[in-house]
Coordinates of C-alpha atoms in Angstrom, one line a residue:
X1 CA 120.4 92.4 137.0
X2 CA 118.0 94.8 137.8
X3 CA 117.6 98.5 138.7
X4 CA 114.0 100.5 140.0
X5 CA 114.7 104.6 139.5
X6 CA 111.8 106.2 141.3
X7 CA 110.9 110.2 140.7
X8 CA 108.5 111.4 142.8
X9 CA 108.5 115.1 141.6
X10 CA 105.9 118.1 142.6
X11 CA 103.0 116.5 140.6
X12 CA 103.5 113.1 139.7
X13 CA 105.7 109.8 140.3
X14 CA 107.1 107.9 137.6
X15 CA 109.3 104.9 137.9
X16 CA 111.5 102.9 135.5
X17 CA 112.5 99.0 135.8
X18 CA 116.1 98.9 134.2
X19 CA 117.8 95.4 133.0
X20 CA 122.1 95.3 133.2
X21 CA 121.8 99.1 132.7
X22 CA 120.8 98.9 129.2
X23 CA 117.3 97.8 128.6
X24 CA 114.0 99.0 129.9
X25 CA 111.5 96.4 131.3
X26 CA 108.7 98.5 132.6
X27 CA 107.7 102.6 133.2
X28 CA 104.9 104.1 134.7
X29 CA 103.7 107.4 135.9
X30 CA 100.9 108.3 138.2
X31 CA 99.7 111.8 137.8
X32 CA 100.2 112.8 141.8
X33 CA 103.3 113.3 143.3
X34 CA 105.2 114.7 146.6
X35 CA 103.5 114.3 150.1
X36 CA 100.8 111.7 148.3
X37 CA 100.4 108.1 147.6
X38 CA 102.4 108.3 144.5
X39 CA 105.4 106.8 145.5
X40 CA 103.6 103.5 146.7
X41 CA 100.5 103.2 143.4
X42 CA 103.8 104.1 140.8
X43 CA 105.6 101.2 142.5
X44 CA 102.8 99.0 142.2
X45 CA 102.1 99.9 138.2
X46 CA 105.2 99.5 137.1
X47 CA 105.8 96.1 138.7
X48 CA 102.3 95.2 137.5
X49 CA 102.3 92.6 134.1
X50 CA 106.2 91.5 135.0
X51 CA 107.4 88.5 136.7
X52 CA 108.9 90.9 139.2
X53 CA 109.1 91.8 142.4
X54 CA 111.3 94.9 144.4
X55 CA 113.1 92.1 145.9
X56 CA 114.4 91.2 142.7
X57 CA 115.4 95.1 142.6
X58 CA 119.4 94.9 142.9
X59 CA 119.6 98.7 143.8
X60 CA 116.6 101.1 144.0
X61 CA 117.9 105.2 143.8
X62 CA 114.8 107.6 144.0
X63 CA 114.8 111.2 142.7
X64 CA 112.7 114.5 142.6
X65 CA 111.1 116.8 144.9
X66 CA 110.1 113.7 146.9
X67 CA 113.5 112.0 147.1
X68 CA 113.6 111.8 150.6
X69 CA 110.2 110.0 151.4
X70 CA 110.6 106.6 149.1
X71 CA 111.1 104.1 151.9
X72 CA 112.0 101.5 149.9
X73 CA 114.8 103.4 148.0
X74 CA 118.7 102.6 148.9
X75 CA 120.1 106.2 147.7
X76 CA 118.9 109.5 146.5
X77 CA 120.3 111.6 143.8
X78 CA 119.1 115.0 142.8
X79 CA 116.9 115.5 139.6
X80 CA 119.4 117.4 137.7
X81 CA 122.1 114.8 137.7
X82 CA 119.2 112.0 136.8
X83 CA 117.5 113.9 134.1
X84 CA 120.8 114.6 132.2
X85 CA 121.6 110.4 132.8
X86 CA 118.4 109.6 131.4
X87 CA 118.1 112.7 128.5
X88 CA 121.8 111.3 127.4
X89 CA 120.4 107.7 127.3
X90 CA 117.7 108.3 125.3
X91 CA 119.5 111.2 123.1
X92 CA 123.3 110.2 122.7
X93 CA 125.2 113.6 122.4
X94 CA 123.1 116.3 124.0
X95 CA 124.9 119.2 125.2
X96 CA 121.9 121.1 127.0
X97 CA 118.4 119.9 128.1
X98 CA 115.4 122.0 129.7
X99 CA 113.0 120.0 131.6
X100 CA 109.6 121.1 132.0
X101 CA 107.7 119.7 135.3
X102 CA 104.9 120.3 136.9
X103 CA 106.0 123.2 138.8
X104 CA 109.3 123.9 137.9
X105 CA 111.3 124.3 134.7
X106 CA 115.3 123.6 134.6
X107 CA 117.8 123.8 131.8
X108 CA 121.3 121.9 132.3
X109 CA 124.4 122.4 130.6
X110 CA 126.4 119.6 129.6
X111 CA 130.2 119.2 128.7
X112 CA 131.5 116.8 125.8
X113 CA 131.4 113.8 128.8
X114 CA 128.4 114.4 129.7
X115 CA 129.2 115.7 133.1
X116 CA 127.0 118.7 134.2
X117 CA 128.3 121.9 134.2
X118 CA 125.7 124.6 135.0
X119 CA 121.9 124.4 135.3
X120 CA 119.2 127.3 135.8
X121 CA 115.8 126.9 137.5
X122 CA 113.1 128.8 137.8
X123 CA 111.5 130.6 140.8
X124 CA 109.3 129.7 142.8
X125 CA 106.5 131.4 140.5
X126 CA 104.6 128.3 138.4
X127 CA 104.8 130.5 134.9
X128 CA 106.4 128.1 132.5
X129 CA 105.7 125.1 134.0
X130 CA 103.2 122.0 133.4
X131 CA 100.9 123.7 136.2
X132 CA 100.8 126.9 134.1
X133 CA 99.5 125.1 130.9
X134 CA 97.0 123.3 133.2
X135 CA 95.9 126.3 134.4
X136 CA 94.8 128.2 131.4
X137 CA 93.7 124.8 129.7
X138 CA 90.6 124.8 132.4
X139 CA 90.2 128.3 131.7
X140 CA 89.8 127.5 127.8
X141 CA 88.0 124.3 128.6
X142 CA 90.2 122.3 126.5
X143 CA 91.9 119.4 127.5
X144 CA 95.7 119.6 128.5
X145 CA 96.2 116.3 126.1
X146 CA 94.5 118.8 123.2
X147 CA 96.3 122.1 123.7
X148 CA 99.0 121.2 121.3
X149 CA 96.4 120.8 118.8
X150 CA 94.4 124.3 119.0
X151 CA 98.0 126.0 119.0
X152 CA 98.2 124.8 115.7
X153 CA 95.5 126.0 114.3
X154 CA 96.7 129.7 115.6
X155 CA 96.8 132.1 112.5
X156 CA 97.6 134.7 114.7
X157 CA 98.5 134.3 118.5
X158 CA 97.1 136.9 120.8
X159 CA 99.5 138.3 123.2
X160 CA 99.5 136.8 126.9
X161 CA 102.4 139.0 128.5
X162 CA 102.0 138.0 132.3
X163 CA 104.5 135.8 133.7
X164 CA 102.7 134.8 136.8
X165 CA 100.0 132.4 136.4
X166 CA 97.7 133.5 138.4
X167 CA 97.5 137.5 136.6
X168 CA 98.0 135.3 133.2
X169 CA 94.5 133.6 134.1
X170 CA 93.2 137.0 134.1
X171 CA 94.2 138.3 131.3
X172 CA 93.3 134.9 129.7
X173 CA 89.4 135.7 130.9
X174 CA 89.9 138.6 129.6
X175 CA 90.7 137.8 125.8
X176 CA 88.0 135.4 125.7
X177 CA 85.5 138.5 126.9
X178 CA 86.8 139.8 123.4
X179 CA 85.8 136.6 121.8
X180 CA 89.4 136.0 120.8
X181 CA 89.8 132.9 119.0
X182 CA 90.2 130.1 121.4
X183 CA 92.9 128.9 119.5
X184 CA 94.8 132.2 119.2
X185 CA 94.4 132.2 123.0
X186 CA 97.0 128.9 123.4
X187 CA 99.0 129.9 121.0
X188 CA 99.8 133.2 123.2
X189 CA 99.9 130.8 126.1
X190 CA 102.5 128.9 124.5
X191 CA 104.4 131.7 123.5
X192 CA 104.3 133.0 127.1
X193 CA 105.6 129.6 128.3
X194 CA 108.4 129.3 125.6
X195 CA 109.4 132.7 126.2
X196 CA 109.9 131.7 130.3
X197 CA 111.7 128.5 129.6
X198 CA 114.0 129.9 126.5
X199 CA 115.4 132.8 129.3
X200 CA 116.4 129.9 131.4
X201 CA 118.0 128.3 128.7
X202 CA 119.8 131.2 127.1
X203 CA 121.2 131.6 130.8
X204 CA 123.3 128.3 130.6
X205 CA 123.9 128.6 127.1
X206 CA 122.6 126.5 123.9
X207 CA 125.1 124.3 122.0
X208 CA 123.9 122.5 118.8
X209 CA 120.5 120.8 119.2
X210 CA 118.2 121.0 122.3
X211 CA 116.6 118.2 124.4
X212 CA 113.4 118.4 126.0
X213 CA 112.4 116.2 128.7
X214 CA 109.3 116.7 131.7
X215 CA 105.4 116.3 131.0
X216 CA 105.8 119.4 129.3
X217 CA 107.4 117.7 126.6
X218 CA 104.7 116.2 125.4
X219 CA 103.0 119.0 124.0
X220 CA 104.0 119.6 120.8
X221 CA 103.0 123.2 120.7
X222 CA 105.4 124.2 123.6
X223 CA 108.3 122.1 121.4
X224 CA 107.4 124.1 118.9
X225 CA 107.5 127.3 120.4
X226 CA 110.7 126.9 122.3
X227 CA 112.2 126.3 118.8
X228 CA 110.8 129.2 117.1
X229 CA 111.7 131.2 120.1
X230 CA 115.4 129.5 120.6
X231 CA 115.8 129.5 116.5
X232 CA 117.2 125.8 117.3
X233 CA 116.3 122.0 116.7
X234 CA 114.5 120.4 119.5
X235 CA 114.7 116.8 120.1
X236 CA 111.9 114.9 122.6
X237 CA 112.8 112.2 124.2
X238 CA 111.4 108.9 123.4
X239 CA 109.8 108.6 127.0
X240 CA 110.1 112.5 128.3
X241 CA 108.4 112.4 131.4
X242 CA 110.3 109.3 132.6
X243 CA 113.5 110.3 132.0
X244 CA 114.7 111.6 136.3
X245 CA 113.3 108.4 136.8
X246 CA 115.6 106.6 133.9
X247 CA 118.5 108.3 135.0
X248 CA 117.9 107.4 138.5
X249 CA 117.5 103.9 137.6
X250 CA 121.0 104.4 135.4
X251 CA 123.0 105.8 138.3
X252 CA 121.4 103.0 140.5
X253 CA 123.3 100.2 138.3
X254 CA 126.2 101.9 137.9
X255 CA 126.9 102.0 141.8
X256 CA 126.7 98.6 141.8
X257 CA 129.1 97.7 139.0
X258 CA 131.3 100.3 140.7

């Protein structure tokens, strides 16, 4: 039996082919989301080098900003409940998760079941987000895929105190006026987002280890920094960015057996 979990969030889609709610055929993620083609090019990569088809699709839940607008989806579930489905699939026995997205950054609070039991988001200001880091990494003219590797090389990070992303750029312009180091530069940037996330995750509380999950995930100078700044262990999912979609595609099989 199988199950499609679509997530169509603020700035991508990803989408998740799930076998008898234990094995994962296929994922993909195209890197535009809400109000775009998305939703249709994600459903076409992630059926594309399988032998299947969404009629073969037993139950299709979709998830994310852009819930509401997959056509070919039987349900919708909000991304809160999906990400911490698909964060406990991947990372049996997490108790609190943040998920950094494009545009938004969320910590959930789990109990011993794995029910959630409190979740903070940010505003609607993009500082800590995936859109933040991509941001200052055109400013820097260095690749969002390389960031992680200049923070790195920080001996010491300069200090990049705004919280909103657009007086951040400034004062990003600024520092490299001063001929900062480039890669002292992301390391303050990566401070600056660790410091936003870690307030939202000290809000719902941090028990044992932490899970991170979202694009953001995938730099390993903003792991880093949220655990410097958290003083905790954090855990990355195997496939972070896909995980609302997981979950959805979790939630979507367990209806059925229901």
């Amino acid at each position: 039996m199988y199950t499609l979990g679509i997530d169509v969030g603020s700035s991508s889609s990803k989408a998740v082919i799930l076998q008898d709610g234990k094995t994962v055929v296929a994922h993909a993620v195209v890197e535009i989301g809400t109000g775009s083609s998305g939703p249709e090019r994600v459903l076409k990569d992630v059926f594309e080098g399988t032998n299947l088809t969404l009629d073969d699709m037993a139950n299709i839940i979709s998830t994310g900003y852009g819930r509401f607008n997959v056509a070919y989806a039987k349900g919708e579930i909000s991304e809160i409940t999906c990400h911490a489905k698909g964060a406990l699939f991947e990372c049996p026995g997490t108790l609190t998760i943040l998920d950094i997205g494009g545009q938004d950054v969320k910590a959930i609070k789990l109990n011993k079941q794995g029910m959630v039991m409190q979740f903070a988001m940010n505003d609607k200001c993009a500082a800590g987000t995936g859109r933040f880091l991509d941001v200052m990494s055109k400013v820097l003219e260095i690749p969002i895929s390389d960031m992680g590797k200049w923070y790195f090389k920080s001996k010491n990070p300069a200090p990049v105190s705004s919280t909103c992303t657009v007086f951040a750029e400034s004062e990003v312009i600024s520092l490299l006026s001063k001929n900062i180091p480039k890669e002292d530069i992301v390391a303050g940037v990566h401070k600056s987002i660790a410091s936003k996330a870690s307030a939202l995750v000290r809000r719902v509380g941090v028990e044992g280890s932490l899970t991170m999950t979202g694009g953001g995930a995938r730099d390993p100078g903003v792991v880093d920094a949220i655990s410097k700044e958290l003083g905790v262990e954090v855990k990355v999912a195997d496939h972070p960015q896909v995980i609302g979609a997981l979950g959805a595609a979790l939630l979507a099989y367990e209806k059925i057996k229901k």
